[in-house]
CSV table of C-alpha atoms in Angstrom, one decimal:
chain,number,residue,atom,x,y,z
K,1,MET,CA,-19.0,21.8,21.0
K,2,GLU,CA,-20.5,19.1,18.8
K,3,LYS,CA,-21.3,19.2,15.1
K,4,LEU,CA,-24.5,17.8,13.6
K,5,ALA,CA,-25.1,17.3,9.9
K,6,LEU,CA,-28.7,17.7,8.8
K,7,ILE,CA,-29.6,16.3,5.1
K,8,SER,CA,-32.9,15.9,3.4
K,9,ASP,CA,-34.8,15.4,0.3
K,10,ILE,CA,-32.4,12.9,-1.4
K,11,HIS,CA,-34.9,11.7,-3.8
K,12,GLY,CA,-33.0,8.6,-5.0
K,13,ASN,CA,-30.0,10.8,-6.3
K,14,MET,CA,-27.0,8.7,-5.4
K,15,PRO,CA,-24.3,11.0,-7.1
K,16,ALA,CA,-25.6,13.8,-4.9
K,17,TYR,CA,-25.9,11.7,-1.6
K,18,GLU,CA,-22.4,10.5,-2.2
K,19,ALA,CA,-20.9,14.0,-2.6
K,20,VAL,CA,-22.6,15.2,0.5
K,21,MET,CA,-21.4,12.3,2.6
K,22,HIS,CA,-17.8,12.9,1.2
K,23,ASP,CA,-18.0,16.4,2.5
K,24,ILE,CA,-19.6,15.5,5.8
K,25,GLN,CA,-16.9,12.9,6.4
K,26,GLU,CA,-14.2,15.7,6.1
K,27,ARG,CA,-16.0,17.8,8.7
K,28,ASN,CA,-15.5,15.8,12.0
K,29,VAL,CA,-19.4,15.7,12.1
K,30,THR,CA,-20.7,13.9,15.3
K,31,GLN,CA,-24.0,12.7,14.1
K,32,ILE,CA,-25.9,12.7,10.8
K,33,ILE,CA,-29.7,13.5,10.9
K,34,CYS,CA,-32.0,12.9,7.7
K,35,LEU,CA,-35.2,15.0,7.7
K,36,GLY,CA,-36.9,12.6,5.3
K,37,ASP,CA,-37.8,12.2,1.5
K,38,LEU,CA,-35.1,9.4,0.9
K,39,VAL,CA,-37.2,8.3,-2.1
K,40,GLY,CA,-39.0,9.1,-5.3
K,41,LYS,CA,-38.3,11.3,-8.3
K,42,GLY,CA,-34.8,10.0,-8.9
K,43,PRO,CA,-33.8,6.4,-10.1
K,44,HIS,CA,-32.0,4.8,-7.1
K,45,SER,CA,-34.5,5.3,-4.1
K,46,GLU,CA,-33.6,1.6,-2.9
K,47,GLN,CA,-29.9,2.5,-2.8
K,48,VAL,CA,-30.6,5.6,-0.8
K,49,VAL,CA,-32.7,4.0,1.7
K,50,ASP,CA,-30.1,1.4,2.5
K,51,ARG,CA,-27.2,3.9,2.8
K,52,VAL,CA,-29.3,6.2,4.9
K,53,ARG,CA,-30.0,3.2,7.3
K,54,GLU,CA,-26.3,2.5,7.6
K,55,SER,CA,-25.0,6.2,7.9
K,56,CYS,CA,-27.6,8.4,9.6
K,57,ASP,CA,-28.1,8.4,13.6
K,58,VAL,CA,-31.7,9.8,13.3
K,59,VAL,CA,-34.1,9.7,10.5
K,60,ILE,CA,-37.6,11.2,10.3
K,61,LYS,CA,-40.3,10.9,7.7
K,62,GLY,CA,-41.0,13.0,4.8
K,63,ASN,CA,-44.2,13.0,2.5
K,64,TRP,CA,-42.9,10.7,0.0
K,65,ASP,CA,-41.8,8.4,2.7
K,66,ASP,CA,-45.2,8.4,3.9
K,67,PHE,CA,-47.1,7.8,0.8
K,68,ILE,CA,-44.8,5.6,-1.3
K,69,GLY,CA,-46.1,2.4,0.4
K,70,ASN,CA,-49.7,3.4,-0.1
K,71,GLN,CA,-51.9,1.7,-2.9
K,72,VAL,CA,-51.5,3.6,-5.9
K,73,THR,CA,-52.3,3.4,-9.6
K,74,ASP,CA,-49.9,6.1,-10.8
K,75,PRO,CA,-47.2,4.1,-13.2
K,76,VAL,CA,-44.4,6.3,-11.9
K,77,LEU,CA,-45.2,5.6,-8.2
K,78,LEU,CA,-45.5,1.9,-9.0
K,79,TRP,CA,-42.2,1.9,-10.8
K,80,GLN,CA,-40.5,3.3,-7.4
K,81,GLN,CA,-42.6,0.9,-5.3
K,82,GLU,CA,-41.3,-2.2,-7.3
K,83,ARG,CA,-37.7,-1.0,-6.8
K,84,LEU,CA,-38.0,-0.5,-3.0
K,85,GLY,CA,-40.0,-3.4,-2.1
K,86,ILE,CA,-42.2,-4.1,1.0
K,87,GLU,CA,-39.6,-4.1,3.6
K,88,ARG,CA,-38.3,-0.7,2.9
K,89,THR,CA,-41.6,0.7,2.2
K,90,THR,CA,-42.4,-0.5,5.7
K,91,TYR,CA,-39.5,1.1,7.2
K,92,LEU,CA,-40.2,4.4,5.7
K,93,LYS,CA,-43.8,4.4,6.9
K,94,GLU,CA,-42.7,3.8,10.5
K,95,LEU,CA,-40.1,6.5,10.8
K,96,PRO,CA,-40.9,9.1,13.5
K,97,PHE,CA,-42.6,12.4,12.7
K,98,SER,CA,-39.9,14.7,14.4
K,99,TYR,CA,-36.6,15.0,16.4
K,100,GLU,CA,-36.3,17.3,19.2
K,101,PHE,CA,-33.3,18.3,21.5
K,102,TRP,CA,-31.5,20.9,23.4
K,103,MET,CA,-28.3,22.5,21.9
K,104,SER,CA,-26.3,25.4,23.9
K,105,GLY,CA,-29.7,26.3,25.7
K,106,LYS,CA,-31.7,26.4,22.8
K,107,PHE,CA,-34.8,24.1,22.0
K,108,VAL,CA,-34.4,22.7,18.7
K,109,ARG,CA,-37.2,20.8,16.9
K,110,LEU,CA,-36.8,19.4,13.3
K,111,PHE,CA,-39.4,18.0,10.9
K,112,HIS,CA,-40.0,17.4,7.3
K,113,ALA,CA,-42.5,19.9,6.4
K,114,SER,CA,-44.4,21.5,9.3
K,115,PRO,CA,-44.8,20.8,13.0
K,116,ARG,CA,-48.3,19.5,12.1
K,117,SER,CA,-48.0,17.3,9.0
K,118,VAL,CA,-45.5,16.0,6.4
K,119,TYR,CA,-47.9,17.4,3.7
K,120,GLU,CA,-48.2,21.2,4.8
K,121,ARG,CA,-45.9,23.2,2.6
K,122,ILE,CA,-44.5,26.6,4.0
K,123,GLN,CA,-42.3,28.6,2.0
K,124,PRO,CA,-39.6,31.2,2.9
K,125,TRP,CA,-41.8,33.9,1.3
K,126,ASP,CA,-45.1,32.8,3.0
K,127,SER,CA,-47.1,35.1,5.2
K,128,MET,CA,-45.3,35.9,8.7
K,129,GLU,CA,-48.1,34.0,10.5
K,130,SER,CA,-47.5,31.0,8.6
K,131,ARG,CA,-43.8,31.0,9.3
K,132,LEU,CA,-44.3,31.8,12.9
K,133,SER,CA,-46.5,28.8,13.1
K,134,MET,CA,-43.4,26.8,12.5
K,135,PHE,CA,-42.3,27.4,16.0
K,136,GLU,CA,-45.3,25.7,17.3
K,137,SER,CA,-45.9,22.3,18.5
K,138,SER,CA,-48.7,19.9,17.9
K,139,GLU,CA,-49.9,16.3,18.8
K,140,ALA,CA,-47.6,14.9,16.3
K,141,CYS,CA,-44.5,16.4,18.2
K,142,GLY,CA,-43.2,15.0,21.4
K,143,ASP,CA,-42.7,18.0,23.5
K,144,PRO,CA,-45.6,20.7,23.9
K,145,ARG,CA,-43.1,23.7,24.0
K,146,GLU,CA,-42.6,26.2,21.2
K,147,ALA,CA,-39.2,25.9,19.6
K,148,ASP,CA,-36.3,28.4,19.7
K,149,VAL,CA,-35.0,26.9,16.6
K,150,ALA,CA,-37.2,25.1,14.1
K,151,GLY,CA,-35.7,23.3,11.0
K,152,TYR,CA,-37.5,21.4,8.2
K,153,ALA,CA,-36.9,20.5,4.5
K,154,ASP,CA,-39.6,19.7,1.9
K,155,VAL,CA,-39.5,22.9,-0.2
K,156,HIS,CA,-36.0,22.4,-1.5
K,157,ASN,CA,-35.1,26.0,-0.8
K,158,ALA,CA,-32.1,26.4,1.7
K,159,PHE,CA,-32.8,29.6,4.0
K,160,LEU,CA,-32.3,30.8,7.3
K,161,GLN,CA,-34.7,33.6,9.0
K,162,ILE,CA,-34.6,35.3,12.4
K,163,LEU,CA,-38.4,35.8,13.2
K,164,LYS,CA,-38.9,37.6,16.6
K,165,GLY,CA,-35.7,36.4,18.2
K,166,ARG,CA,-36.2,32.7,16.8
K,167,MET,CA,-34.5,30.9,14.0
K,168,LEU,CA,-36.2,29.1,11.5
K,169,PHE,CA,-34.2,27.4,8.7
K,170,ASN,CA,-34.5,24.8,5.8
K,171,THR,CA,-32.0,22.4,4.9
K,172,GLY,CA,-32.4,22.5,1.2
K,173,SER,CA,-32.3,19.5,-0.9
K,174,VAL,CA,-29.4,16.9,-1.2
K,175,GLY,CA,-30.7,15.2,-4.4
K,176,ASN,CA,-33.4,17.6,-6.1
K,177,PRO,CA,-32.3,21.3,-5.3
K,178,LEU,CA,-34.7,23.9,-6.4
K,179,ASP,CA,-32.8,27.2,-5.7
K,180,MET,CA,-29.6,26.4,-7.4
K,181,THR,CA,-28.0,23.4,-9.0
K,182,GLN,CA,-25.7,22.1,-6.2
K,183,ALA,CA,-26.8,19.7,-3.3
K,184,SER,CA,-27.4,21.4,-0.1
K,185,TYR,CA,-27.2,20.6,3.6
K,186,VAL,CA,-27.1,22.0,7.0
K,187,LEU,CA,-24.3,21.9,9.9
K,188,LEU,CA,-25.3,22.7,13.4
K,189,GLU,CA,-22.7,23.2,16.0
K,190,GLY,CA,-23.1,23.8,19.8
K,191,ASN,CA,-23.1,21.8,23.0
K,192,TYR,CA,-25.4,18.9,22.1
K,193,HIS,CA,-28.3,18.0,24.8
K,194,SER,CA,-27.2,21.0,26.9
K,195,LYS,CA,-29.8,23.6,28.4
K,196,GLU,CA,-27.1,26.0,29.4
K,197,PRO,CA,-26.7,28.9,27.0
K,198,GLY,CA,-23.6,28.6,24.8
K,199,THR,CA,-22.2,29.1,21.4
K,200,PHE,CA,-24.7,28.1,18.5
K,201,ASN,CA,-23.6,28.1,14.9
K,202,LEU,CA,-25.8,27.1,12.0
K,203,GLN,CA,-24.0,26.9,8.5
K,204,HIS,CA,-25.7,26.0,5.1
K,205,VAL,CA,-23.2,24.0,2.8
K,206,ARG,CA,-23.5,23.7,-0.9
K,207,VAL,CA,-21.7,20.8,-2.6
K,208,PRO,CA,-21.2,20.4,-6.3
K,209,TYR,CA,-22.0,17.0,-7.8
K,210,ASP,CA,-21.9,15.1,-11.2
K,211,ILE,CA,-25.2,16.2,-12.4
K,212,GLU,CA,-24.6,14.5,-15.8
K,213,LEU,CA,-24.1,11.2,-14.1
K,214,ALA,CA,-27.2,11.5,-12.3
K,215,VAL,CA,-28.8,12.5,-15.5
K,216,GLN,CA,-27.2,9.2,-17.1
K,217,HIS,CA,-28.4,7.2,-14.2
K,218,ALA,CA,-32.1,8.3,-14.9
K,219,LYS,CA,-31.8,7.4,-18.4
K,220,ASP,CA,-30.1,4.0,-18.0
K,221,GLU,CA,-33.0,3.0,-15.5
K,222,GLN,CA,-35.5,4.1,-18.2
K,223,MET,CA,-37.5,6.1,-15.7
K,224,LEU,CA,-40.9,7.0,-16.9
K,225,ASP,CA,-40.6,10.7,-16.0
K,226,ALA,CA,-37.1,10.9,-16.6
K,227,ASP,CA,-37.3,14.2,-18.7
K,228,ALA,CA,-39.0,16.2,-16.0
K,229,TYR,CA,-36.5,14.9,-13.4
K,230,ILE,CA,-33.6,15.8,-15.6
K,231,LEU,CA,-34.9,19.4,-16.3
K,232,GLU,CA,-35.1,19.9,-12.6
K,233,LEU,CA,-31.6,18.7,-12.0
K,234,ARG,CA,-30.0,20.7,-14.8
K,235,THR,CA,-31.8,23.9,-14.1
K,236,GLY,CA,-33.1,23.9,-10.2
K,237,GLN,CA,-36.5,24.9,-11.5
K,238,TYR,CA,-39.6,22.7,-10.2
K,239,ARG,CA,-41.6,20.9,-12.7
K,240,GLY,CA,-44.7,22.0,-10.8
K,241,ARG,CA,-46.5,18.9,-11.7
K,242,LYS,CA,-46.6,17.1,-8.4
K,243,LYS,CA,-45.1,17.1,-5.0
K,244,THR,CA,-41.5,17.3,-4.2
C-alpha cells in the first residue's frame, strides 16, 4: 500500500502551503501530486512555484497557471506577473494537462477543472450529466478510456460523490478554500500502478493554518486586491468577481 497526497489551488498562500506540507510530512506519504493553480490571488506566487517544484513529484496545470503568462492589462495580473518573472510563467504554461494511473485495480485520472479544459467549471451541485462527464476522456488526456476515479480541483469545494459506481472527488483548496476556513487536501491509499483489485482509500484532510499571518502577508506586499482576498480567507466565501 502506498499513500499519495493530492494538493491544489495554493494561490500564493505560503502559510497555508507550509501547514499542509508539515501535515503531509507526518503521514509517510510516498508521492505528492499538485493539481494546479499554484499562483494568483495571494501575495507569494513566486515562492509557491519554487517550493512546489522542489517538493511535488507531479504537477499539472490549472487555469491560473495557463493564463498568468499571457499578455494582460489588468493591474492585478500585471502585479503577479512581475513577481513571477518569465522563467516561472513559462514553466507554468508548459505543465501537463492531466495525470493518469492505476491504483488497486481502478483507473484514476487527475486534472484541474474537467477532462476537457482547465476553464470548464463543474460544481458538486451541478447536473448529473455534467458530473458524469467528468469520468470521460478527451483529446487533452493521455488515455481514451473512462476513469473509475476522477479527481479534480478548481472550484475550491472539497467533496466525494459515488456516481453509478464511480468515484468523483475534489481536493478542495490549500490556499483559498471556499467551503470552510481550513486548508484542504486529499490522501489516496492503495496499490500504486497496480491493475489488480485491492484496497482503495480516499481521505479528505483539513488543516488549520495561521490565517491572520496570511492576511498580514497580503497587507505587507501591498496587493492591489488585498481586501477581496482577505475577505475570502477569513470567511471562506467567494468574492464572485473573477476566476478562482
